[in-house]
mmCIF file of C-alpha atoms and ligand atoms in Angstrom:
data_model
loop_
_atom_site.group_PDB
_atom_site.id
_atom_site.type_symbol
_atom_site.label_atom_id
_atom_site.label_comp_id
_atom_site.label_asym_id
_atom_site.label_seq_id
_atom_site.Cartn_x
_atom_site.Cartn_y
_atom_site.Cartn_z
ATOM 1 C CA MET A 1 -51.195 37.742 -17.752
ATOM 2 C CA THR A 2 -54.217 36.327 -16.026
ATOM 3 C CA ILE A 3 -57.016 37.496 -18.298
ATOM 4 C CA ASP A 4 -58.799 34.573 -19.953
ATOM 5 C CA LEU A 5 -59.430 35.997 -23.394
ATOM 6 C CA ASP A 6 -61.279 32.898 -24.673
ATOM 7 C CA ARG A 7 -63.754 33.106 -21.861
ATOM 8 C CA HIS A 8 -64.097 36.831 -22.357
ATOM 9 C CA LEU A 9 -64.844 36.295 -26.059
ATOM 10 C CA ALA A 10 -67.490 33.641 -25.317
ATOM 11 C CA GLU A 11 -69.213 35.890 -22.765
ATOM 12 C CA ALA A 12 -69.015 38.870 -25.097
ATOM 13 C CA ALA A 13 -70.640 36.843 -27.889
ATOM 14 C CA THR A 14 -73.556 36.014 -25.564
ATOM 15 C CA SER A 15 -73.997 39.662 -24.512
ATOM 16 C CA VAL A 16 -73.873 40.903 -28.110
ATOM 17 C CA ALA A 17 -76.495 38.380 -29.187
ATOM 18 C CA ALA A 18 -78.724 39.448 -26.285
ATOM 19 C CA VAL A 19 -78.714 43.163 -27.163
ATOM 20 C CA GLY A 20 -82.141 44.228 -28.438
ATOM 21 C CA ASP A 21 -81.616 47.709 -29.835
ATOM 22 C CA LEU A 22 -79.023 49.944 -31.433
ATOM 23 C CA ASP A 23 -78.610 52.248 -28.406
ATOM 24 C CA ALA A 24 -77.784 49.335 -26.128
ATOM 25 C CA LEU A 25 -75.409 47.980 -28.769
ATOM 26 C CA ARG A 26 -73.524 51.290 -28.814
ATOM 27 C CA VAL A 27 -73.050 51.073 -25.029
ATOM 28 C CA LEU A 28 -71.839 47.496 -25.271
ATOM 29 C CA ASP A 29 -69.451 48.474 -28.080
ATOM 30 C CA GLY A 30 -67.841 50.969 -25.687
ATOM 31 C CA GLU A 31 -67.572 48.360 -22.970
ATOM 32 C CA LEU A 32 -65.976 45.719 -25.215
ATOM 33 C CA LEU A 33 -63.567 47.898 -27.210
ATOM 34 C CA GLY A 34 -63.234 51.165 -25.276
ATOM 35 C CA LYS A 35 -60.526 52.534 -22.938
ATOM 36 C CA SER A 36 -61.398 50.353 -19.970
ATOM 37 C CA SER A 37 -62.331 47.277 -21.932
ATOM 38 C CA VAL A 38 -60.780 43.866 -21.315
ATOM 39 C CA VAL A 39 -58.853 43.940 -24.603
ATOM 40 C CA THR A 40 -57.443 47.396 -23.918
ATOM 41 C CA GLU A 41 -56.429 46.318 -20.384
ATOM 42 C CA ALA A 42 -54.776 43.229 -21.833
ATOM 43 C CA ARG A 43 -52.838 45.309 -24.333
ATOM 44 C CA ARG A 44 -51.658 47.553 -21.513
ATOM 45 C CA GLY A 45 -50.382 44.481 -19.658
ATOM 46 C CA LEU A 46 -48.188 43.434 -22.579
ATOM 47 C CA GLY A 47 -45.304 45.641 -21.472
ATOM 48 C CA ALA A 48 -44.781 43.508 -18.390
ATOM 49 C CA LEU A 49 -44.260 40.317 -20.383
ATOM 50 C CA GLU A 50 -41.122 38.653 -21.672
ATOM 51 C CA PRO A 51 -40.472 39.520 -25.359
ATOM 52 C CA ASP A 52 -41.368 36.072 -26.812
ATOM 53 C CA GLU A 53 -44.465 35.750 -24.610
ATOM 54 C CA ARG A 54 -45.404 39.269 -25.595
ATOM 55 C CA LYS A 55 -45.520 38.418 -29.302
ATOM 56 C CA ASP A 56 -47.990 35.525 -28.895
ATOM 57 C CA ALA A 57 -50.134 37.417 -26.417
ATOM 58 C CA GLY A 58 -50.226 40.476 -28.716
ATOM 59 C CA ARG A 59 -51.372 38.404 -31.674
ATOM 60 C CA ARG A 60 -54.082 36.746 -29.602
ATOM 61 C CA ILE A 61 -55.321 40.104 -28.315
ATOM 62 C CA ASN A 62 -55.580 41.368 -31.904
ATOM 63 C CA GLU A 63 -57.502 38.269 -32.970
ATOM 64 C CA VAL A 64 -59.935 38.690 -30.104
ATOM 65 C CA ARG A 65 -60.380 42.361 -30.864
ATOM 66 C CA THR A 66 -61.081 41.638 -34.530
ATOM 67 C CA GLU A 67 -63.578 38.939 -33.573
ATOM 68 C CA LEU A 68 -65.349 41.318 -31.158
ATOM 69 C CA GLU A 69 -65.579 43.960 -33.898
ATOM 70 C CA ARG A 70 -67.066 41.405 -36.273
ATOM 71 C CA LEU A 71 -69.661 40.266 -33.692
ATOM 72 C CA LEU A 72 -70.686 43.874 -33.047
ATOM 73 C CA ALA A 73 -70.883 44.741 -36.743
ATOM 74 C CA ASP A 74 -73.027 41.698 -37.533
ATOM 75 C CA ARG A 75 -75.395 42.479 -34.699
ATOM 76 C CA ARG A 76 -75.615 46.122 -35.807
ATOM 77 C CA ALA A 77 -76.528 45.079 -39.364
ATOM 78 C CA THR A 78 -79.260 42.777 -38.048
ATOM 79 C CA LEU A 79 -80.714 45.435 -35.735
ATOM 80 C CA GLU A 80 -80.680 48.060 -38.486
ATOM 81 C CA ALA A 81 -82.492 45.740 -40.883
ATOM 82 C CA ASP A 82 -85.078 44.978 -38.182
ATOM 83 C CA ALA A 83 -85.604 48.706 -37.584
ATOM 84 C CA ARG A 84 -86.174 49.311 -41.305
ATOM 85 C CA THR A 85 -88.660 46.467 -41.512
ATOM 86 C CA GLU A 86 -90.482 47.819 -38.499
ATOM 87 C CA ILE A 87 -90.814 51.264 -40.116
ATOM 88 C CA LEU A 88 -92.049 49.737 -43.354
ATOM 89 C CA GLU A 89 -94.577 47.626 -41.507
ATOM 90 C CA SER A 90 -95.817 50.542 -39.421
ATOM 91 C CA GLU A 91 -96.261 52.728 -42.524
ATOM 92 C CA ARG A 92 -97.939 50.045 -44.552
ATOM 93 C CA LEU A 93 -101.464 50.825 -45.815
ATOM 94 C CA ASP A 94 -103.797 47.931 -46.259
ATOM 95 C CA LEU A 95 -105.870 48.999 -49.239
ATOM 96 C CA THR A 96 -107.692 45.711 -49.413
ATOM 97 C CA GLU A 97 -109.449 46.238 -46.128
ATOM 98 C CA LEU A 98 -112.666 48.040 -46.901
ATOM 99 C CA ASP A 99 -114.398 48.073 -43.582
ATOM 100 C CA GLY A 100 -116.151 51.038 -42.023
ATOM 101 C CA GLY A 101 -118.298 51.671 -45.102
ATOM 102 C CA ARG A 102 -115.396 52.715 -47.303
ATOM 103 C CA ARG A 103 -115.666 51.677 -50.946
ATOM 104 C CA LEU A 104 -113.113 51.304 -53.680
ATOM 105 C CA GLY A 105 -113.066 54.320 -55.970
ATOM 106 C CA HIS A 106 -113.272 54.102 -59.735
ATOM 107 C CA ARG A 107 -113.119 56.359 -62.744
ATOM 108 C CA HIS A 108 -115.899 58.856 -63.341
ATOM 109 C CA VAL A 109 -118.362 57.798 -66.015
ATOM 110 C CA VAL A 110 -117.178 60.679 -68.252
ATOM 111 C CA THR A 111 -113.556 59.564 -67.863
ATOM 112 C CA GLN A 112 -114.568 56.007 -68.671
ATOM 113 C CA THR A 113 -116.265 57.226 -71.853
ATOM 114 C CA TRP A 114 -113.240 59.381 -72.722
ATOM 115 C CA GLU A 115 -110.831 56.454 -72.306
ATOM 116 C CA ARG A 116 -113.065 54.055 -74.200
ATOM 117 C CA LEU A 117 -113.242 56.445 -77.158
ATOM 118 C CA GLU A 118 -109.473 56.864 -77.080
ATOM 119 C CA ASP A 119 -108.993 53.082 -77.067
ATOM 120 C CA LEU A 120 -111.374 52.672 -79.936
ATOM 121 C CA PHE A 121 -109.774 55.271 -82.199
ATOM 122 C CA VAL A 122 -106.236 54.311 -81.210
ATOM 123 C CA GLY A 123 -107.254 50.808 -82.306
ATOM 124 C CA MET A 124 -108.147 52.305 -85.695
ATOM 125 C CA GLY A 125 -104.676 53.880 -85.964
ATOM 126 C CA TYR A 126 -105.380 57.377 -84.607
ATOM 127 C CA THR A 127 -103.134 59.311 -82.231
ATOM 128 C CA VAL A 128 -104.448 61.386 -79.316
ATOM 129 C CA ALA A 129 -103.719 65.130 -79.121
ATOM 130 C CA GLU A 130 -104.655 67.842 -76.662
ATOM 131 C CA GLY A 131 -104.709 71.623 -76.760
ATOM 132 C CA PRO A 132 -105.138 74.527 -74.318
ATOM 133 C CA GLU A 133 -108.479 75.271 -72.664
ATOM 134 C CA ILE A 134 -107.767 78.992 -72.794
ATOM 135 C CA GLU A 135 -107.521 79.810 -76.471
ATOM 136 C CA ASP A 136 -106.951 82.781 -78.702
ATOM 137 C CA GLU A 137 -109.629 84.066 -81.040
ATOM 138 C CA TRP A 138 -107.643 82.883 -84.074
ATOM 139 C CA HIS A 139 -107.528 79.208 -83.162
ATOM 140 C CA ASN A 140 -111.091 79.059 -81.826
ATOM 141 C CA PHE A 141 -112.685 81.024 -84.694
ATOM 142 C CA GLY A 142 -110.479 82.784 -87.261
ATOM 143 C CA ALA A 143 -108.470 79.813 -88.504
ATOM 144 C CA LEU A 144 -111.661 77.739 -88.550
ATOM 145 C CA ASN A 145 -113.076 80.004 -91.233
ATOM 146 C CA PHE A 146 -115.312 82.151 -89.030
ATOM 147 C CA PRO A 147 -114.659 85.643 -90.406
ATOM 148 C CA PRO A 148 -114.854 88.493 -87.840
ATOM 149 C CA GLY A 149 -118.479 89.370 -87.220
ATOM 150 C CA HIS A 150 -119.708 86.221 -88.977
ATOM 151 C CA PRO A 151 -123.117 85.165 -87.591
ATOM 152 C CA ALA A 152 -121.881 81.595 -87.038
ATOM 153 C CA ARG A 153 -119.875 82.943 -84.113
ATOM 154 C CA ASP A 154 -123.194 83.501 -82.364
ATOM 155 C CA MET A 155 -123.795 79.734 -82.363
ATOM 156 C CA TYR A 156 -121.294 79.703 -79.536
ATOM 157 C CA ASP A 157 -122.002 81.527 -76.295
ATOM 158 C CA THR A 158 -118.413 82.422 -75.768
ATOM 159 C CA LEU A 159 -116.839 83.146 -72.394
ATOM 160 C CA TYR A 160 -114.066 85.695 -72.856
ATOM 161 C CA VAL A 161 -111.015 86.020 -70.658
ATOM 162 C CA ASP A 162 -109.880 89.464 -69.568
ATOM 163 C CA HIS A 163 -106.432 89.252 -71.173
ATOM 164 C CA GLY A 164 -104.880 91.236 -74.015
ATOM 165 C CA GLU A 165 -107.130 93.008 -76.536
ATOM 166 C CA PRO A 166 -110.847 92.702 -75.657
ATOM 167 C CA GLY A 167 -112.195 89.575 -77.394
ATOM 168 C CA SER A 168 -108.749 88.152 -78.144
ATOM 169 C CA THR A 169 -108.654 85.482 -75.433
ATOM 170 C CA LEU A 170 -111.404 83.040 -74.549
ATOM 171 C CA LEU A 171 -112.306 79.712 -73.011
ATOM 172 C CA ARG A 172 -112.454 77.425 -76.026
ATOM 173 C CA THR A 173 -116.043 76.832 -77.087
ATOM 174 C CA HIS A 174 -115.218 73.555 -78.845
ATOM 175 C CA THR A 175 -112.302 71.175 -79.418
ATOM 176 C CA SER A 176 -112.021 72.209 -83.086
ATOM 177 C CA PRO A 177 -109.146 74.679 -82.386
ATOM 178 C CA VAL A 178 -107.020 71.645 -81.529
ATOM 179 C CA GLN A 179 -107.396 70.602 -85.199
ATOM 180 C CA ILE A 180 -105.564 73.793 -86.139
ATOM 181 C CA ARG A 181 -102.887 73.223 -83.508
ATOM 182 C CA VAL A 182 -102.314 69.673 -84.730
ATOM 183 C CA MET A 183 -102.090 70.760 -88.388
ATOM 184 C CA GLU A 184 -99.671 73.547 -87.422
ATOM 185 C CA THR A 185 -97.294 71.085 -85.788
ATOM 186 C CA VAL A 186 -97.704 67.754 -87.613
ATOM 187 C CA GLU A 187 -97.100 67.038 -91.276
ATOM 188 C CA PRO A 188 -99.886 65.065 -92.979
ATOM 189 C CA PRO A 189 -100.906 62.283 -93.085
ATOM 190 C CA ILE A 190 -102.801 63.084 -89.870
ATOM 191 C CA TYR A 191 -105.137 60.675 -88.077
ATOM 192 C CA SER A 192 -105.860 62.268 -84.694
ATOM 193 C CA ILE A 193 -108.513 62.531 -82.045
ATOM 194 C CA MET A 194 -108.594 65.406 -79.576
ATOM 195 C CA PRO A 195 -110.679 64.937 -76.444
ATOM 196 C CA GLY A 196 -111.093 67.815 -74.016
ATOM 197 C CA ARG A 197 -113.107 70.167 -71.879
ATOM 198 C CA VAL A 198 -114.993 73.035 -73.508
ATOM 199 C CA PHE A 199 -116.902 76.040 -72.173
ATOM 200 C CA ARG A 200 -120.000 78.031 -73.090
ATOM 201 C CA SER A 201 -122.003 80.564 -71.157
ATOM 202 C CA ASP A 202 -125.030 78.288 -70.969
ATOM 203 C CA THR A 203 -127.374 77.903 -68.038
ATOM 204 C CA ALA A 204 -127.295 74.391 -66.624
ATOM 205 C CA ASP A 205 -130.308 72.264 -67.505
ATOM 206 C CA ALA A 206 -130.937 68.617 -68.371
ATOM 207 C CA THR A 207 -129.121 68.937 -71.704
ATOM 208 C CA HIS A 208 -126.728 71.885 -71.208
ATOM 209 C CA MET A 209 -123.807 72.639 -68.944
ATOM 210 C CA PRO A 210 -121.440 75.618 -69.073
ATOM 211 C CA VAL A 211 -118.554 73.129 -68.963
ATOM 212 C CA PHE A 212 -118.721 69.934 -70.945
ATOM 213 C CA HIS A 213 -116.557 67.604 -73.013
ATOM 214 C CA GLN A 214 -116.057 67.001 -76.685
ATOM 215 C CA ILE A 215 -113.927 64.713 -78.760
ATOM 216 C CA GLU A 216 -112.713 65.986 -82.065
ATOM 217 C CA GLY A 217 -111.483 63.837 -84.923
ATOM 218 C CA LEU A 218 -109.267 64.940 -87.798
ATOM 219 C CA VAL A 219 -107.945 63.075 -90.804
ATOM 220 C CA VAL A 220 -105.755 64.757 -93.427
ATOM 221 C CA ASP A 221 -104.266 62.594 -96.147
ATOM 222 C CA ARG A 222 -104.167 62.270 -99.939
ATOM 223 C CA ASP A 223 -107.513 61.729 -101.705
ATOM 224 C CA ILE A 224 -109.679 61.583 -98.596
ATOM 225 C CA THR A 225 -113.354 61.558 -99.572
ATOM 226 C CA PHE A 226 -116.740 61.941 -97.957
ATOM 227 C CA GLY A 227 -117.026 58.144 -98.273
ATOM 228 C CA ASP A 228 -114.036 57.769 -95.940
ATOM 229 C CA LEU A 229 -115.819 59.957 -93.387
ATOM 230 C CA ALA A 230 -119.070 57.990 -93.629
ATOM 231 C CA GLY A 231 -117.224 54.663 -93.419
ATOM 232 C CA THR A 232 -115.194 55.755 -90.411
ATOM 233 C CA LEU A 233 -118.268 56.936 -88.508
ATOM 234 C CA GLU A 234 -120.181 53.766 -89.364
ATOM 235 C CA ALA A 235 -117.246 51.650 -88.123
ATOM 236 C CA PHE A 236 -117.194 53.756 -84.980
ATOM 237 C CA THR A 237 -120.949 53.285 -84.448
ATOM 238 C CA LYS A 238 -120.731 49.497 -84.627
ATOM 239 C CA ALA A 239 -117.625 49.337 -82.437
ATOM 240 C CA TYR A 240 -118.927 51.701 -79.751
ATOM 241 C CA PHE A 241 -122.637 50.894 -79.596
ATOM 242 C CA GLY A 242 -122.798 47.415 -81.088
ATOM 243 C CA GLY A 243 -123.579 45.656 -84.361
ATOM 244 C CA ASP A 244 -127.309 46.366 -84.114
ATOM 245 C CA PHE A 245 -126.758 50.143 -84.416
ATOM 246 C CA THR A 246 -126.310 51.979 -87.688
ATOM 247 C CA SER A 247 -125.607 55.581 -88.724
ATOM 248 C CA ARG A 248 -126.492 58.248 -91.282
ATOM 249 C CA LEU A 249 -125.233 61.663 -92.330
ATOM 250 C CA ARG A 250 -127.608 64.623 -92.803
ATOM 251 C CA PRO A 251 -126.689 67.903 -94.545
ATOM 252 C CA SER A 252 -125.756 70.684 -92.164
ATOM 253 C CA TYR A 253 -123.569 73.750 -91.896
ATOM 254 C CA PHE A 254 -120.299 74.499 -90.131
ATOM 255 C CA PRO A 255 -117.910 77.195 -91.367
ATOM 256 C CA PHE A 256 -114.886 74.890 -91.068
ATOM 257 C CA THR A 257 -116.251 72.017 -93.175
ATOM 258 C CA GLU A 258 -117.634 71.876 -96.708
ATOM 259 C CA PRO A 259 -119.785 69.918 -97.193
ATOM 260 C CA SER A 260 -120.931 69.635 -93.580
ATOM 261 C CA ALA A 261 -123.177 67.044 -92.000
ATOM 262 C CA GLU A 262 -124.822 65.914 -88.815
ATOM 263 C CA PHE A 263 -124.056 62.367 -87.793
ATOM 264 C CA ASP A 264 -127.011 60.420 -86.391
ATOM 265 C CA ILE A 265 -127.160 56.898 -85.074
ATOM 266 C CA GLN A 266 -130.120 54.594 -85.297
ATOM 267 C CA ARG A 267 -130.901 52.516 -82.241
ATOM 268 C CA PRO A 268 -132.181 48.937 -82.461
ATOM 269 C CA ASP A 269 -135.712 50.260 -81.759
ATOM 270 C CA GLY A 270 -135.492 52.307 -84.974
ATOM 271 C CA THR A 271 -135.235 55.773 -83.357
ATOM 272 C CA TRP A 272 -132.546 58.218 -84.483
ATOM 273 C CA LEU A 273 -130.267 60.256 -82.270
ATOM 274 C CA GLU A 274 -128.028 63.143 -83.311
ATOM 275 C CA LEU A 275 -124.497 62.621 -82.043
ATOM 276 C CA ALA A 276 -121.980 64.792 -83.849
ATOM 277 C CA GLY A 277 -121.142 67.378 -86.442
ATOM 278 C CA CYS A 278 -118.758 66.456 -89.223
ATOM 279 C CA GLY A 279 -117.658 67.215 -92.753
ATOM 280 C CA MET A 280 -114.813 67.617 -95.198
ATOM 281 C CA VAL A 281 -112.203 70.060 -93.889
ATOM 282 C CA HIS A 282 -112.730 73.402 -95.651
ATOM 283 C CA PRO A 283 -109.798 74.379 -97.927
ATOM 284 C CA ASN A 284 -109.566 77.726 -96.081
ATOM 285 C CA VAL A 285 -108.974 75.826 -92.842
ATOM 286 C CA LEU A 286 -106.199 73.681 -94.338
ATOM 287 C CA GLN A 287 -104.630 76.840 -95.726
ATOM 288 C CA ALA A 288 -104.912 78.721 -92.418
ATOM 289 C CA ALA A 289 -102.993 75.892 -90.762
ATOM 290 C CA GLY A 290 -100.305 75.855 -93.461
ATOM 291 C CA ILE A 291 -101.432 72.789 -95.417
ATOM 292 C CA ASP A 292 -101.822 72.956 -99.190
ATOM 293 C CA PRO A 293 -105.443 72.084 -100.126
ATOM 294 C CA GLU A 294 -104.302 71.221 -103.655
ATOM 295 C CA ASN A 295 -102.335 68.282 -102.311
ATOM 296 C CA TRP A 296 -104.234 67.223 -99.234
ATOM 297 C CA SER A 297 -107.836 66.731 -98.204
ATOM 298 C CA GLY A 298 -109.438 65.649 -94.992
ATOM 299 C CA PHE A 299 -112.469 65.142 -92.849
ATOM 300 C CA ALA A 300 -113.307 66.144 -89.298
ATOM 301 C CA PHE A 301 -115.923 65.360 -86.708
ATOM 302 C CA GLY A 302 -116.843 66.568 -83.217
ATOM 303 C CA PHE A 303 -118.839 64.592 -80.658
ATOM 304 C CA GLY A 304 -120.304 65.655 -77.366
ATOM 305 C CA LEU A 305 -118.572 63.247 -75.039
ATOM 306 C CA ASP A 306 -120.972 63.648 -72.097
ATOM 307 C CA ARG A 307 -123.822 62.986 -74.457
ATOM 308 C CA LEU A 308 -122.285 59.650 -75.425
ATOM 309 C CA ALA A 309 -121.983 58.732 -71.754
ATOM 310 C CA LEU A 310 -125.652 59.638 -71.151
ATOM 311 C CA MET A 311 -126.735 57.658 -74.185
ATOM 312 C CA ARG A 312 -124.781 54.588 -73.355
ATOM 313 C CA HIS A 313 -125.989 54.389 -69.780
ATOM 314 C CA GLY A 314 -129.521 55.676 -70.257
ATOM 315 C CA ILE A 315 -128.969 58.707 -67.996
ATOM 316 C CA ASP A 316 -131.546 61.420 -68.637
ATOM 317 C CA ASP A 317 -130.051 64.479 -66.941
ATOM 318 C CA LEU A 318 -126.641 65.859 -67.913
ATOM 319 C CA ARG A 319 -126.328 67.610 -64.545
ATOM 320 C CA GLU A 320 -126.037 64.250 -62.789
ATOM 321 C CA LEU A 321 -122.572 63.868 -64.296
ATOM 322 C CA PHE A 322 -121.334 66.940 -62.440
ATOM 323 C CA ARG A 323 -123.079 66.600 -59.061
ATOM 324 C CA ASN A 324 -120.538 64.153 -57.667
ATOM 325 C CA ASP A 325 -123.201 62.249 -55.791
ATOM 326 C CA LEU A 326 -121.511 58.945 -54.987
ATOM 327 C CA ARG A 327 -124.839 57.106 -54.944
ATOM 328 C CA PHE A 328 -125.217 58.090 -58.592
ATOM 329 C CA LEU A 329 -121.589 57.659 -59.685
ATOM 330 C CA GLY A 330 -121.310 54.300 -57.931
ATOM 331 C CA GLN A 331 -123.661 52.764 -60.488
ATOM 332 C CA PHE A 332 -121.182 53.047 -63.375
HETATM 333 N N1 LIG B 1 -117.067 72.205 -83.266
HETATM 334 C C1 LIG B 1 -118.453 71.867 -83.520
HETATM 335 C C2 LIG B 1 -119.304 72.286 -82.342
HETATM 336 O O1 LIG B 1 -118.818 72.396 -81.265
HETATM 337 C C3 LIG B 1 -118.624 70.398 -83.754
HETATM 338 C C4 LIG B 1 -118.020 69.974 -85.045
HETATM 339 C C5 LIG B 1 -118.760 70.003 -86.192
HETATM 340 C C6 LIG B 1 -116.701 69.545 -85.087
HETATM 341 C C7 LIG B 1 -118.246 69.612 -87.395
HETATM 342 C C8 LIG B 1 -116.139 69.166 -86.311
HETATM 343 C C9 LIG B 1 -116.930 69.197 -87.451
HETATM 344 O O2 LIG B 1 -114.884 68.766 -86.415
HETATM 345 O O3 LIG B 1 -116.395 68.794 -88.617
HETATM 346 O O4 LIG B 1 -120.462 72.504 -82.506
#
């Protein structure tokens, strides 16, 4: 046998190392191990050898073949890894490069307010709950102690949904129905806030929008008093607006609370601003949600969330929050 397998192996190693892509490697694989390869030729030549020569030559051919396979496999692994890296690099997005006038986005000022309120109440031990935006008449009104035909229903310019019995399905006019949903599903003690979007058939102006946001609060526990409500709202005022703000409660009326109050804050300049409705949860409401008013009492409050955002940032037109003008939103 005249084939110099050592030299062949050395040359093959050089060729394998020089291959630059997987297609070329496949071709080379065929050349080095296929039907007309040097190792296959050598194996064919074995038959012409003397038996003892044949044994040594056969072993050497196998060693060379194994070594060639290893070289090819190593090179394939390297090329495959390179190809993956190349894909990753080519698909990479550089989000730090803000040329061409692009700016980093950020949360909408209403979302910021929403999240800040959540953080604040979660810090006071409250959980966050949500309910559906399309509600039934019972959760939005009935269970909240608005009897059918009660004039208090007219306080809300309700948008009805054409579904089921006329008047049975609506876009929730406030977040208070979520109070009922929470009480229906959670055993007291309850310390929850319920932020969300609400709807009324109002014409847009500087202080009204047909879609806006509220955040509801509900506490149900043993021996909850009006003092707990006042203390909670005062703690909220200081935490949200700062130590130089204070709050007061003024008598008011809501069907679902008794007594009911308006919650006002006093700004450092001495002026008052109405922020929320609140009160002690009416026994009829506890009962409607399956909670025994003999054993449990509670308070509730409802803030206009957009209003808080306006207040905090000194914005004077509610409509700005919904125009999506980046020059405006970029300021917050
Ligand atoms: N749901 C009332 C509204 O939209 C606000 C409100 C008042 C919520 C008093 C309450 C409350 O939880 O106790 O006008």
